[in-house]
């Protein structure tokens, strides 16, 4: 019987990622007490990296993303950050990664959402949200950080062309 990997290496959009490497870097940040990163989503569908943080005070997600982006490739920067008061532990005192999935459902990610300002921005945001299967998209959100990839970019372009009756192509 094959039970899967026993370490924390995952594969996301064709990249092998060691979650411990991201966690280690997060723990070096001065405003973070504890950190855990998981791969969330159904195998092959809308998977993304989610970081769970026990911060020292206020959590500044844009600053944290900038910090991680300066030290990691883009595909290793988590797209969602969830603040926790404390990390969930198993009976033996180890991190309970399955409990993190439940914590994600009860917490909302910390992001600075800026709503679309015009009807065109609203139509684009709704189209983008449908392609990425996310509840909403703000005007400053990054397509690739939100779970997009090259295939979804082509799908998004096709839907935008249909929605706005245009013929734009990617080059």
PDB file of C-alpha atoms in Angstrom, residues 2 5 14 22 25 30 33 35 54 64 67 78 82 88 90 92 96 100 107 112 119 147-148 153 159 163-164:
ATOM      1  CA  UNK A   2       1.392   3.393  -1.004  1.00  0.00           C
ATOM      2  CA  UNK A   5       5.231  11.151   0.631  1.00  0.00           C
ATOM      3  CA  UNK A  14       4.933  21.388 -12.379  1.00  0.00           C
ATOM      4  CA  UNK A  22       9.128  28.401   2.915  1.00  0.00           C
ATOM      5  CA  UNK A  25      12.134  31.647   5.687  1.00  0.00           C
ATOM      6  CA  UNK A  30      10.892  39.537  12.701  1.00  0.00           C
ATOM      7  CA  UNK A  33       6.442  33.603  15.898  1.00  0.00           C
ATOM      8  CA  UNK A  35       4.534  29.472  10.571  1.00  0.00           C
ATOM      9  CA  UNK A  54       1.188  33.197  14.409  1.00  0.00           C
ATOM     10  CA  UNK A  64       5.388  39.715   3.872  1.00  0.00           C
ATOM     11  CA  UNK A  67       9.907  39.786   1.751  1.00  0.00           C
ATOM     12  CA  UNK A  78       1.963  31.479  -0.761  1.00  0.00           C
ATOM     13  CA  UNK A  82      -4.136  33.058   7.546  1.00  0.00           C
ATOM     14  CA  UNK A  88      -2.971  23.378  16.150  1.00  0.00           C
ATOM     15  CA  UNK A  90      -1.649  16.694  17.682  1.00  0.00           C
ATOM     16  CA  UNK A  92       1.928  14.100  20.619  1.00  0.00           C
ATOM     17  CA  UNK A  96      -1.615  19.076  13.040  1.00  0.00           C
ATOM     18  CA  UNK A 100      -4.927  23.747   9.383  1.00  0.00           C
ATOM     19  CA  UNK A 107     -10.589  32.156   8.949  1.00  0.00           C
ATOM     20  CA  UNK A 112      -6.113  44.181   1.139  1.00  0.00           C
ATOM     21  CA  UNK A 119     -18.516  48.528 -14.630  1.00  0.00           C
ATOM     22  CA  UNK A 147      -3.697  30.547  -8.574  1.00  0.00           C
ATOM     23  CA  UNK A 148      -3.480  31.387 -12.259  1.00  0.00           C
ATOM     24  CA  UNK A 153      -4.485  32.881 -18.707  1.00  0.00           C
ATOM     25  CA  UNK A 159     -13.638  34.635 -21.926  1.00  0.00           C
ATOM     26  CA  UNK A 163     -17.526  39.062 -22.876  1.00  0.00           C
ATOM     27  CA  UNK A 164     -16.276  42.248 -24.557  1.00  0.00           C
TER      28      UNK A 164
END
